[in-house]
Each structure stands twice: as structure tokens, then as C-alpha cells.
PDB file of C-alpha atoms in Angstrom:
ATOM      1  CA  MET A   1     -40.430   7.764  49.141  1.00  0.00           C
ATOM      2  CA  SER A   2     -39.007  10.087  46.515  1.00  0.00           C
ATOM      3  CA  SER A   3     -40.545  13.425  45.605  1.00  0.00           C
ATOM      4  CA  LEU A   4     -43.216  14.509  43.187  1.00  0.00           C
ATOM      5  CA  THR A   5     -41.779  16.982  40.697  1.00  0.00           C
ATOM      6  CA  VAL A   6     -43.507  20.029  42.166  1.00  0.00           C
ATOM      7  CA  ALA A   7     -45.763  19.463  45.133  1.00  0.00           C
ATOM      8  CA  ALA A   8     -45.564  16.112  46.878  1.00  0.00           C
ATOM      9  CA  SER A   9     -42.148  15.065  48.112  1.00  0.00           C
ATOM     10  CA  SER A  10     -42.932  11.555  49.190  1.00  0.00           C
ATOM     11  CA  PHE A  11     -44.957   9.547  46.701  1.00  0.00           C
ATOM     12  CA  SER A  12     -42.887   8.363  43.726  1.00  0.00           C
ATOM     13  CA  SER A  13     -42.894   4.784  44.962  1.00  0.00           C
ATOM     14  CA  PHE A  14     -46.683   4.862  44.688  1.00  0.00           C
ATOM     15  CA  SER A  15     -46.483   5.827  41.002  1.00  0.00           C
ATOM     16  CA  LEU A  16     -47.768   9.419  41.227  1.00  0.00           C
ATOM     17  CA  THR A  17     -44.627  11.264  40.176  1.00  0.00           C
ATOM     18  CA  ARG A  18     -44.482  14.445  38.105  1.00  0.00           C
ATOM     19  CA  PHE A  19     -47.772  15.920  39.294  1.00  0.00           C
ATOM     20  CA  ALA A  20     -48.103  19.644  40.008  1.00  0.00           C
ATOM     21  CA  HIS A  21     -49.308  20.771  43.448  1.00  0.00           C
ATOM     22  CA  SER A  22     -52.781  22.205  43.624  1.00  0.00           C
ATOM     23  CA  SER A  23     -55.582  22.564  46.127  1.00  0.00           C
ATOM     24  CA  SER A  24     -59.386  22.483  46.033  1.00  0.00           C
ATOM     25  CA  ASN A  25     -62.422  21.643  48.265  1.00  0.00           C
ATOM     26  CA  ASN A  26     -63.365  17.917  48.077  1.00  0.00           C
ATOM     27  CA  SER A  27     -64.416  16.452  51.404  1.00  0.00           C
ATOM     28  CA  LEU A  28     -64.715  13.002  52.875  1.00  0.00           C
ATOM     29  CA  ILE A  29     -67.973  12.572  54.787  1.00  0.00           C
ATOM     30  CA  PRO A  30     -68.584   9.306  56.664  1.00  0.00           C
ATOM     31  CA  PRO A  31     -71.941   7.605  56.769  1.00  0.00           C
ATOM     32  CA  LYS A  32     -72.050   8.391  60.493  1.00  0.00           C
ATOM     33  CA  VAL A  33     -69.269  10.361  62.108  1.00  0.00           C
ATOM     34  CA  LEU A  34     -66.202  10.970  59.988  1.00  0.00           C
ATOM     35  CA  LYS A  35     -65.658  14.104  57.964  1.00  0.00           C
ATOM     36  CA  VAL A  36     -62.270  14.416  56.322  1.00  0.00           C
ATOM     37  CA  PRO A  37     -61.332  17.922  55.147  1.00  0.00           C
ATOM     38  CA  LEU A  38     -59.530  18.023  51.845  1.00  0.00           C
ATOM     39  CA  ASN A  39     -57.893  20.590  49.663  1.00  0.00           C
ATOM     40  CA  ALA A  40     -59.538  19.490  46.474  1.00  0.00           C
ATOM     41  CA  ASN A  41     -62.174  20.964  44.210  1.00  0.00           C
ATOM     42  CA  SER A  42     -65.559  19.367  44.527  1.00  0.00           C
ATOM     43  CA  GLN A  43     -66.166  19.557  40.811  1.00  0.00           C
ATOM     44  CA  SER A  44     -63.103  17.633  39.614  1.00  0.00           C
ATOM     45  CA  SER A  45     -63.710  15.792  36.348  1.00  0.00           C
ATOM     46  CA  ILE A  46     -62.389  12.276  36.619  1.00  0.00           C
ATOM     47  CA  SER A  47     -62.593   8.958  34.833  1.00  0.00           C
ATOM     48  CA  PHE A  48     -62.703   5.644  36.663  1.00  0.00           C
ATOM     49  CA  LYS A  49     -63.813   3.602  33.671  1.00  0.00           C
ATOM     50  CA  SER A  50     -61.568   0.749  32.619  1.00  0.00           C
ATOM     51  CA  SER A  51     -62.555   0.648  28.936  1.00  0.00           C
ATOM     52  CA  ASN A  52     -60.449   2.068  26.161  1.00  0.00           C
ATOM     53  CA  THR A  53     -63.012   4.777  25.494  1.00  0.00           C
ATOM     54  CA  PRO A  54     -62.415   7.650  27.912  1.00  0.00           C
ATOM     55  CA  SER A  55     -65.462   8.906  29.720  1.00  0.00           C
ATOM     56  CA  ILE A  56     -65.955  11.701  32.199  1.00  0.00           C
ATOM     57  CA  TYR A  57     -67.644  11.421  35.578  1.00  0.00           C
ATOM     58  CA  ARG A  58     -68.381  14.151  38.050  1.00  0.00           C
ATOM     59  CA  PHE A  59     -66.751  13.571  41.411  1.00  0.00           C
ATOM     60  CA  PRO A  60     -68.739  16.091  43.475  1.00  0.00           C
ATOM     61  CA  SER A  61     -67.821  14.733  46.891  1.00  0.00           C
ATOM     62  CA  LEU A  62     -66.344  11.742  48.651  1.00  0.00           C
ATOM     63  CA  LYS A  63     -67.406   9.670  51.608  1.00  0.00           C
ATOM     64  CA  THR A  64     -65.350   7.592  53.963  1.00  0.00           C
ATOM     65  CA  CYS A  65     -66.555   4.707  56.032  1.00  0.00           C
ATOM     66  CA  ALA A  66     -64.143   5.448  58.870  1.00  0.00           C
ATOM     67  CA  ALA A  67     -65.536   5.386  62.382  1.00  0.00           C
ATOM     68  CA  LEU A  68     -63.606   6.613  65.382  1.00  0.00           C
ATOM     69  CA  ASP A  69     -64.733   3.788  67.659  1.00  0.00           C
ATOM     70  CA  GLY A  70     -62.845   1.311  65.471  1.00  0.00           C
ATOM     71  CA  LYS A  71     -65.972  -0.756  64.797  1.00  0.00           C
ATOM     72  CA  ASP A  72     -66.840  -1.887  61.309  1.00  0.00           C
ATOM     73  CA  PRO A  73     -70.185  -0.212  60.401  1.00  0.00           C
ATOM     74  CA  ASN A  74     -70.793  -2.945  57.830  1.00  0.00           C
ATOM     75  CA  GLY A  75     -70.432  -5.750  60.355  1.00  0.00           C
ATOM     76  CA  ALA A  76     -67.439  -7.328  58.599  1.00  0.00           C
ATOM     77  CA  THR A  77     -65.274  -9.754  60.516  1.00  0.00           C
ATOM     78  CA  PRO A  78     -62.378  -7.877  62.132  1.00  0.00           C
ATOM     79  CA  VAL A  79     -58.826  -8.456  60.967  1.00  0.00           C
ATOM     80  CA  LEU A  80     -57.204 -11.244  62.967  1.00  0.00           C
ATOM     81  CA  VAL A  81     -53.757 -11.310  64.502  1.00  0.00           C
ATOM     82  CA  GLU A  82     -51.606 -14.363  63.873  1.00  0.00           C
ATOM     83  CA  GLU A  83     -51.885 -16.556  66.953  1.00  0.00           C
ATOM     84  CA  GLU A  84     -49.086 -16.524  69.504  1.00  0.00           C
ATOM     85  CA  SER A  85     -49.619 -16.870  73.240  1.00  0.00           C
ATOM     86  CA  SER A  86     -52.902 -15.583  74.658  1.00  0.00           C
ATOM     87  CA  THR A  87     -51.227 -12.793  76.644  1.00  0.00           C
ATOM     88  CA  SER A  88     -49.054 -11.715  73.730  1.00  0.00           C
ATOM     89  CA  SER A  89     -52.073 -11.707  71.411  1.00  0.00           C
ATOM     90  CA  ASN A  90     -54.047  -9.492  73.762  1.00  0.00           C
ATOM     91  CA  ILE A  91     -51.202  -6.992  73.968  1.00  0.00           C
ATOM     92  CA  VAL A  92     -50.820  -6.929  70.192  1.00  0.00           C
ATOM     93  CA  ASN A  93     -54.560  -6.483  69.712  1.00  0.00           C
ATOM     94  CA  GLU A  94     -54.634  -3.545  72.123  1.00  0.00           C
ATOM     95  CA  GLU A  95     -51.712  -1.853  70.371  1.00  0.00           C
ATOM     96  CA  VAL A  96     -53.274  -2.426  66.957  1.00  0.00           C
ATOM     97  CA  GLU A  97     -56.622  -1.045  68.105  1.00  0.00           C
ATOM     98  CA  LYS A  98     -54.989   2.115  69.467  1.00  0.00           C
ATOM     99  CA  SER A  99     -52.959   2.585  66.294  1.00  0.00           C
ATOM    100  CA  VAL A 100     -55.995   2.148  64.051  1.00  0.00           C
ATOM    101  CA  LYS A 101     -57.863   4.792  66.070  1.00  0.00           C
ATOM    102  CA  VAL A 102     -54.916   7.170  65.642  1.00  0.00           C
ATOM    103  CA  LEU A 103     -55.007   6.742  61.865  1.00  0.00           C
ATOM    104  CA  LYS A 104     -58.771   7.139  61.636  1.00  0.00           C
ATOM    105  CA  ASN A 105     -58.542  10.324  63.656  1.00  0.00           C
ATOM    106  CA  ALA A 106     -55.755  11.492  61.341  1.00  0.00           C
ATOM    107  CA  ALA A 107     -57.987  10.820  58.331  1.00  0.00           C
ATOM    108  CA  LYS A 108     -60.787  12.812  59.937  1.00  0.00           C
ATOM    109  CA  THR A 109     -58.806  15.840  61.113  1.00  0.00           C
ATOM    110  CA  ARG A 110     -55.409  15.816  59.351  1.00  0.00           C
ATOM    111  CA  LYS A 111     -54.144  17.270  62.610  1.00  0.00           C
ATOM    112  CA  VAL A 112     -52.704  14.211  64.358  1.00  0.00           C
ATOM    113  CA  PRO A 113     -48.931  14.838  64.747  1.00  0.00           C
ATOM    114  CA  ALA A 114     -46.781  13.055  62.186  1.00  0.00           C
ATOM    115  CA  GLU A 115     -44.854  11.280  64.956  1.00  0.00           C
ATOM    116  CA  GLU A 116     -48.049   9.563  66.150  1.00  0.00           C
ATOM    117  CA  VAL A 117     -48.947   8.479  62.625  1.00  0.00           C
ATOM    118  CA  LEU A 118     -45.442   7.075  62.088  1.00  0.00           C
ATOM    119  CA  SER A 119     -45.653   5.194  65.392  1.00  0.00           C
ATOM    120  CA  ALA A 120     -48.997   3.701  64.342  1.00  0.00           C
ATOM    121  CA  PHE A 121     -47.423   2.544  61.055  1.00  0.00           C
ATOM    122  CA  SER A 122     -44.658   0.796  63.006  1.00  0.00           C
ATOM    123  CA  VAL A 123     -47.116  -1.003  65.299  1.00  0.00           C
ATOM    124  CA  LEU A 124     -49.229  -2.282  62.407  1.00  0.00           C
ATOM    125  CA  GLU A 125     -46.208  -3.521  60.481  1.00  0.00           C
ATOM    126  CA  LYS A 126     -44.823  -5.411  63.482  1.00  0.00           C
ATOM    127  CA  ALA A 127     -48.220  -6.921  64.347  1.00  0.00           C
ATOM    128  CA  LYS A 128     -48.097  -9.241  61.307  1.00  0.00           C
ATOM    129  CA  LEU A 129     -51.847  -9.239  60.818  1.00  0.00           C
ATOM    130  CA  ASP A 130     -53.570 -12.006  58.879  1.00  0.00           C
ATOM    131  CA  PRO A 131     -53.778 -10.727  55.257  1.00  0.00           C
ATOM    132  CA  SER A 132     -56.276 -13.303  53.988  1.00  0.00           C
ATOM    133  CA  LYS A 133     -59.113 -10.770  53.678  1.00  0.00           C
ATOM    134  CA  PHE A 134     -57.055  -7.767  52.638  1.00  0.00           C
ATOM    135  CA  PHE A 135     -57.483  -8.101  48.872  1.00  0.00           C
ATOM    136  CA  ASN A 136     -61.255  -8.423  48.787  1.00  0.00           C
ATOM    137  CA  THR A 137     -61.547  -5.591  51.292  1.00  0.00           C
ATOM    138  CA  LEU A 138     -59.350  -3.389  49.114  1.00  0.00           C
ATOM    139  CA  GLY A 139     -60.901  -4.246  45.781  1.00  0.00           C
ATOM    140  CA  GLY A 140     -64.383  -5.515  46.546  1.00  0.00           C
ATOM    141  CA  THR A 141     -65.998  -8.555  44.972  1.00  0.00           C
ATOM    142  CA  SER A 142     -67.127  -6.997  41.695  1.00  0.00           C
ATOM    143  CA  SER A 143     -65.871  -4.463  39.139  1.00  0.00           C
ATOM    144  CA  PRO A 144     -65.078  -1.591  39.072  1.00  0.00           C
ATOM    145  CA  GLY A 145     -63.809  -2.235  42.604  1.00  0.00           C
ATOM    146  CA  ARG A 146     -63.296   0.262  45.412  1.00  0.00           C
ATOM    147  CA  THR A 147     -61.679   3.685  45.651  1.00  0.00           C
ATOM    148  CA  TRP A 148     -59.302   4.949  48.342  1.00  0.00           C
ATOM    149  CA  MET A 149     -57.957   8.429  49.024  1.00  0.00           C
ATOM    150  CA  LEU A 150     -54.330   8.896  50.018  1.00  0.00           C
ATOM    151  CA  ILE A 151     -54.014  10.638  53.397  1.00  0.00           C
ATOM    152  CA  PHE A 152     -50.391  10.428  54.582  1.00  0.00           C
ATOM    153  CA  THR A 153     -47.020   9.289  53.237  1.00  0.00           C
ATOM    154  CA  ALA A 154     -43.794   8.478  55.096  1.00  0.00           C
ATOM    155  CA  GLU A 155     -40.190   8.114  54.010  1.00  0.00           C
ATOM    156  CA  LYS A 156     -38.171   4.914  54.122  1.00  0.00           C
ATOM    157  CA  LYS A 157     -37.676   3.513  57.655  1.00  0.00           C
ATOM    158  CA  LEU A 158     -40.397   5.883  58.879  1.00  0.00           C
ATOM    159  CA  LYS A 159     -37.908   8.678  59.457  1.00  0.00           C
ATOM    160  CA  LYS A 160     -40.479  11.367  58.712  1.00  0.00           C
ATOM    161  CA  GLY A 161     -43.761  11.868  56.898  1.00  0.00           C
ATOM    162  CA  ARG A 162     -46.554  14.288  56.081  1.00  0.00           C
ATOM    163  CA  TYR A 163     -50.143  14.553  54.963  1.00  0.00           C
ATOM    164  CA  PHE A 164     -50.444  14.272  51.207  1.00  0.00           C
ATOM    165  CA  PRO A 165     -51.121  17.783  49.867  1.00  0.00           C
ATOM    166  CA  VAL A 166     -53.285  17.055  46.804  1.00  0.00           C
ATOM    167  CA  THR A 167     -56.290  14.866  46.028  1.00  0.00           C
ATOM    168  CA  ALA A 168     -54.832  11.474  45.107  1.00  0.00           C
ATOM    169  CA  ILE A 169     -57.172   8.516  44.659  1.00  0.00           C
ATOM    170  CA  GLN A 170     -56.523   4.866  43.846  1.00  0.00           C
ATOM    171  CA  ARG A 171     -59.007   2.339  42.549  1.00  0.00           C
ATOM    172  CA  PHE A 172     -58.423  -1.351  43.222  1.00  0.00           C
ATOM    173  CA  ASP A 173     -60.554  -3.888  41.346  1.00  0.00           C
ATOM    174  CA  ALA A 174     -60.049  -7.347  42.841  1.00  0.00           C
ATOM    175  CA  ALA A 175     -62.494  -9.043  40.458  1.00  0.00           C
ATOM    176  CA  GLY A 176     -61.104  -7.500  37.283  1.00  0.00           C
ATOM    177  CA  LYS A 177     -57.462  -7.421  38.498  1.00  0.00           C
ATOM    178  CA  ARG A 178     -57.205  -3.728  37.587  1.00  0.00           C
ATOM    179  CA  ILE A 179     -55.671  -0.700  39.266  1.00  0.00           C
ATOM    180  CA  GLU A 180     -55.993   3.031  38.665  1.00  0.00           C
ATOM    181  CA  ASN A 181     -53.975   5.856  40.252  1.00  0.00           C
ATOM    182  CA  GLY A 182     -55.077   9.443  39.890  1.00  0.00           C
ATOM    183  CA  VAL A 183     -54.263  12.968  40.993  1.00  0.00           C
ATOM    184  CA  PHE A 184     -57.114  15.465  40.640  1.00  0.00           C
ATOM    185  CA  LEU A 185     -56.538  19.203  40.512  1.00  0.00           C
ATOM    186  CA  GLY A 186     -60.053  20.575  40.410  1.00  0.00           C
ATOM    187  CA  PRO A 187     -60.834  22.735  37.357  1.00  0.00           C
ATOM    188  CA  ILE A 188     -57.195  22.511  36.260  1.00  0.00           C
ATOM    189  CA  GLY A 189     -57.569  18.853  35.326  1.00  0.00           C
ATOM    190  CA  SER A 190     -56.412  15.382  36.327  1.00  0.00           C
ATOM    191  CA  LEU A 191     -53.792  12.759  35.569  1.00  0.00           C
ATOM    192  CA  THR A 192     -54.562   9.057  35.929  1.00  0.00           C
ATOM    193  CA  PHE A 193     -52.684   5.819  35.270  1.00  0.00           C
ATOM    194  CA  GLU A 194     -54.495   2.537  34.650  1.00  0.00           C
ATOM    195  CA  GLY A 195     -53.207  -1.016  34.409  1.00  0.00           C
ATOM    196  CA  ARG A 196     -53.385  -4.565  35.681  1.00  0.00           C
ATOM    197  CA  LEU A 197     -52.509  -6.006  39.079  1.00  0.00           C
ATOM    198  CA  SER A 198     -51.772  -9.296  40.797  1.00  0.00           C
ATOM    199  CA  TRP A 199     -52.061 -10.362  44.426  1.00  0.00           C
ATOM    200  CA  LYS A 200     -50.023 -12.866  46.433  1.00  0.00           C
ATOM    201  CA  THR A 201     -50.349 -13.194  50.216  1.00  0.00           C
ATOM    202  CA  ARG A 202     -50.067  -9.503  51.127  1.00  0.00           C
ATOM    203  CA  ILE A 203     -48.246  -8.151  48.061  1.00  0.00           C
ATOM    204  CA  LEU A 204     -50.110  -6.281  45.327  1.00  0.00           C
ATOM    205  CA  ALA A 205     -47.947  -5.830  42.218  1.00  0.00           C
ATOM    206  CA  PHE A 206     -49.006  -3.785  39.214  1.00  0.00           C
ATOM    207  CA  ILE A 207     -48.130  -2.656  35.686  1.00  0.00           C
ATOM    208  CA  PHE A 208     -49.545   0.529  34.204  1.00  0.00           C
ATOM    209  CA  GLU A 209     -50.709   0.281  30.594  1.00  0.00           C
ATOM    210  CA  ARG A 210     -52.128   3.717  29.811  1.00  0.00           C
ATOM    211  CA  VAL A 211     -52.269   7.274  31.082  1.00  0.00           C
ATOM    212  CA  ARG A 212     -55.167   9.724  30.791  1.00  0.00           C
ATOM    213  CA  ILE A 213     -54.606  13.475  30.860  1.00  0.00           C
ATOM    214  CA  LYS A 214     -57.516  15.829  31.462  1.00  0.00           C
ATOM    215  CA  ILE A 215     -56.986  19.584  31.064  1.00  0.00           C
ATOM    216  CA  GLY A 216     -59.794  21.972  31.954  1.00  0.00           C
ATOM    217  CA  PRO A 217     -63.040  21.350  30.024  1.00  0.00           C
ATOM    218  CA  LEU A 218     -61.311  19.424  27.217  1.00  0.00           C
ATOM    219  CA  ASN A 219     -61.938  15.746  26.629  1.00  0.00           C
ATOM    220  CA  PRO A 220     -59.353  13.461  28.241  1.00  0.00           C
ATOM    221  CA  LEU A 221     -56.332  12.434  26.183  1.00  0.00           C
ATOM    222  CA  GLU A 222     -55.403   8.754  26.491  1.00  0.00           C
ATOM    223  CA  ILE A 223     -51.840   7.589  25.835  1.00  0.00           C
ATOM    224  CA  SER A 224     -50.628   3.981  25.717  1.00  0.00           C
ATOM    225  CA  LEU A 225     -47.538   3.208  27.770  1.00  0.00           C
ATOM    226  CA  GLY A 226     -46.507   0.456  25.389  1.00  0.00           C
ATOM    227  CA  GLN A 227     -47.137  -2.501  27.716  1.00  0.00           C
ATOM    228  CA  LYS A 228     -48.099  -5.005  25.018  1.00  0.00           C
ATOM    229  CA  GLU A 229     -46.911  -8.113  26.839  1.00  0.00           C
ATOM    230  CA  GLU A 230     -49.824  -9.646  28.758  1.00  0.00           C
ATOM    231  CA  ARG A 231     -47.769 -10.985  31.643  1.00  0.00           C
ATOM    232  CA  GLU A 232     -48.827 -11.063  35.264  1.00  0.00           C
ATOM    233  CA  PRO A 233     -47.241  -8.339  37.401  1.00  0.00           C
ATOM    234  CA  SER A 234     -44.580  -9.587  39.816  1.00  0.00           C
ATOM    235  CA  THR A 235     -42.537  -8.250  42.719  1.00  0.00           C
ATOM    236  CA  LYS A 236     -40.018  -7.009  40.151  1.00  0.00           C
ATOM    237  CA  ASP A 237     -42.671  -4.462  39.159  1.00  0.00           C
ATOM    238  CA  PRO A 238     -43.983  -1.639  41.365  1.00  0.00           C
ATOM    239  CA  CYS A 239     -45.826  -3.127  44.328  1.00  0.00           C
ATOM    240  CA  PHE A 240     -47.420  -2.526  47.724  1.00  0.00           C
ATOM    241  CA  ILE A 241     -46.917  -4.681  50.825  1.00  0.00           C
ATOM    242  CA  TRP A 242     -50.064  -4.368  52.927  1.00  0.00           C
ATOM    243  CA  PHE A 243     -49.931  -4.306  56.731  1.00  0.00           C
ATOM    244  CA  TYR A 244     -53.497  -3.369  57.555  1.00  0.00           C
ATOM    245  CA  VAL A 245     -56.781  -3.178  55.644  1.00  0.00           C
ATOM    246  CA  ASP A 246     -60.314  -2.792  56.961  1.00  0.00           C
ATOM    247  CA  GLU A 247     -63.478  -1.256  55.537  1.00  0.00           C
ATOM    248  CA  GLU A 248     -62.243   2.234  56.462  1.00  0.00           C
ATOM    249  CA  ILE A 249     -58.468   2.571  56.163  1.00  0.00           C
ATOM    250  CA  ALA A 250     -55.537   0.737  54.581  1.00  0.00           C
ATOM    251  CA  VAL A 251     -51.781   0.866  55.275  1.00  0.00           C
ATOM    252  CA  ALA A 252     -49.029  -0.324  52.925  1.00  0.00           C
ATOM    253  CA  ARG A 253     -45.359   0.050  52.103  1.00  0.00           C
ATOM    254  CA  GLY A 254     -44.159   0.640  48.563  1.00  0.00           C
ATOM    255  CA  ARG A 255     -41.340  -1.262  46.910  1.00  0.00           C
ATOM    256  CA  SER A 256     -38.866   1.578  47.531  1.00  0.00           C
ATOM    257  CA  GLY A 257     -39.566   1.528  51.282  1.00  0.00           C
ATOM    258  CA  GLY A 258     -41.982   4.417  51.828  1.00  0.00           C
ATOM    259  CA  THR A 259     -45.190   3.799  53.768  1.00  0.00           C
ATOM    260  CA  ALA A 260     -48.628   5.379  53.326  1.00  0.00           C
ATOM    261  CA  PHE A 261     -52.212   5.086  54.417  1.00  0.00           C
ATOM    262  CA  TRP A 262     -55.498   5.611  52.605  1.00  0.00           C
ATOM    263  CA  CYS A 263     -59.066   6.275  53.653  1.00  0.00           C
ATOM    264  CA  ARG A 264     -61.927   4.518  51.861  1.00  0.00           C
ATOM    265  CA  CYS A 265     -63.962   6.841  49.656  1.00  0.00           C
ATOM    266  CA  ARG A 266     -66.751   6.523  47.130  1.00  0.00           C
ATOM    267  CA  ARG A 267     -68.715   8.621  44.663  1.00  0.00           C
ATOM    268  CA  VAL A 268     -71.986  10.015  45.979  1.00  0.00           C
ATOM    269  CA  ASN A 269     -74.958  11.711  44.322  1.00  0.00           C
ATOM    270  CA  THR A 270     -75.538  15.384  44.960  1.00  0.00           C
TER     271      THR A 270
END
């Protein structure tokens, strides 16, 4: 992936270019065991509302559903591997399970070596997991959908990668076919892009329609990106190809070839 203008050198294919680097103190806290340290301010002002009227929410902290034992705390059906021979399937399942644990540990600690994260990406891509439940797991079954925090990004062909240095959050709304990308810089402000999405098999394509800029205590400024044509996004537009999605983490490759993974997060009351 190409570089962000100042701080993040590997995320342009995920549509978060031209953001300045900053750090703050948001944290991801799992319902049971996971705590993900972040460099993001716990009082970031953000907007996840899809209407044309900007509104401000407090994003005091974030929680992740990731569990290190690889079990789904919500009891959802596990992702299935496309059937081959019984022996081959067992081997693939074991490799996938190990790789998922590596990524969940990386989300918790941000200390897993980059080489191990890259290896886990490779295993999940080659496993060719059944994507039939990916979309609803990503975006939920009702609006405004679900939110995911970016943890790690890798360059094309998995040559190298690193933990993403700022608080970047994406919202996927499967019911409303909407997407929102945002970078949040604590008291400095935030920058978010919102638009529409489409899903086919394992490919999520999107078109951004507006950008919201929030600076300090000022009200957000909303700017139209001039996307007046109401067409469905296609693979000619920016897109993600998803290799793995469960209730805790998600892994995808962008159209330009870079790969990344996210950890599920949600707003909580203080």
C-alpha cells in the first residue's frame, strides 16, 4: 500500500490518504480478556451518523470482542473451509486456527513480530475460506452497522508491514449498504469519508460521496465529493477482497495489493 502524506506509509489503498500522524489514549477492552492498547485520545469527537446533518458523538473508549482462545463469545457458527479431502481440510483448519490466534494476540498486544503477522495473512489467503457469512459479520443485520479498528497494514505481496500508528476506524453497514472511513486525532480533530458500498462473493466495493472535517471544538465541516450518479460500486472502484472475518477480527486485501487486518470495536458508555 502507498503512504499517508505524513504519518502512515501503508494505507492509501484503504482510502485514508493525506492524514497527519498523531497519537492519543483510546483503548480496546474485550468483554472478557482482550485489551488492545492504542495511541489515541479517549475523548475524540467523531461522527458515525449517515444523515446529511453532521452530528457529534463522544467516543470515550472502544471494546473488542477478540478472545485469545479463538472461540466466538457470541456462539456464532465458525467460518468454514471449502471442502477438499478430510486430511487436507484438517491441516488447513489447524493452520487457520493458529494464524487467527496470532492476529488476535497482535490486536491485544501490538507486539507480535511483523513477520508472524505477514505469515498469518498468507495462510488465511491461501485457505480460501467460505465467504458466505463475511458480509453480515462485517456489517451486521441492521443500520448503522458495525465498527472496526485498523491494527496492521502490509505492502503488496506481503513484503513488509507494520502496526497502524493512528486511530483509524471503519464502519460497515450491510443493511444500509454504507461505509465510513475515519482517522481520529484526539483533541486535534478527525477526518471521515462516507459513501455507499456493494458486496459480491468476497469483494466489497465502495464509492465515497462526502467528507467530514472536524477541527478542535468546532462543528464538523461537510464537503460533497461530487458523486451525483447513483450507480452501484464495482470492482473498478476502490475495493476490499476479504480472506477472513469473524466476530473479532477481519483480514482483507485492497485493490492496489496491500493487506490489512482490523479488530472489532464498538462505542461504550462511561
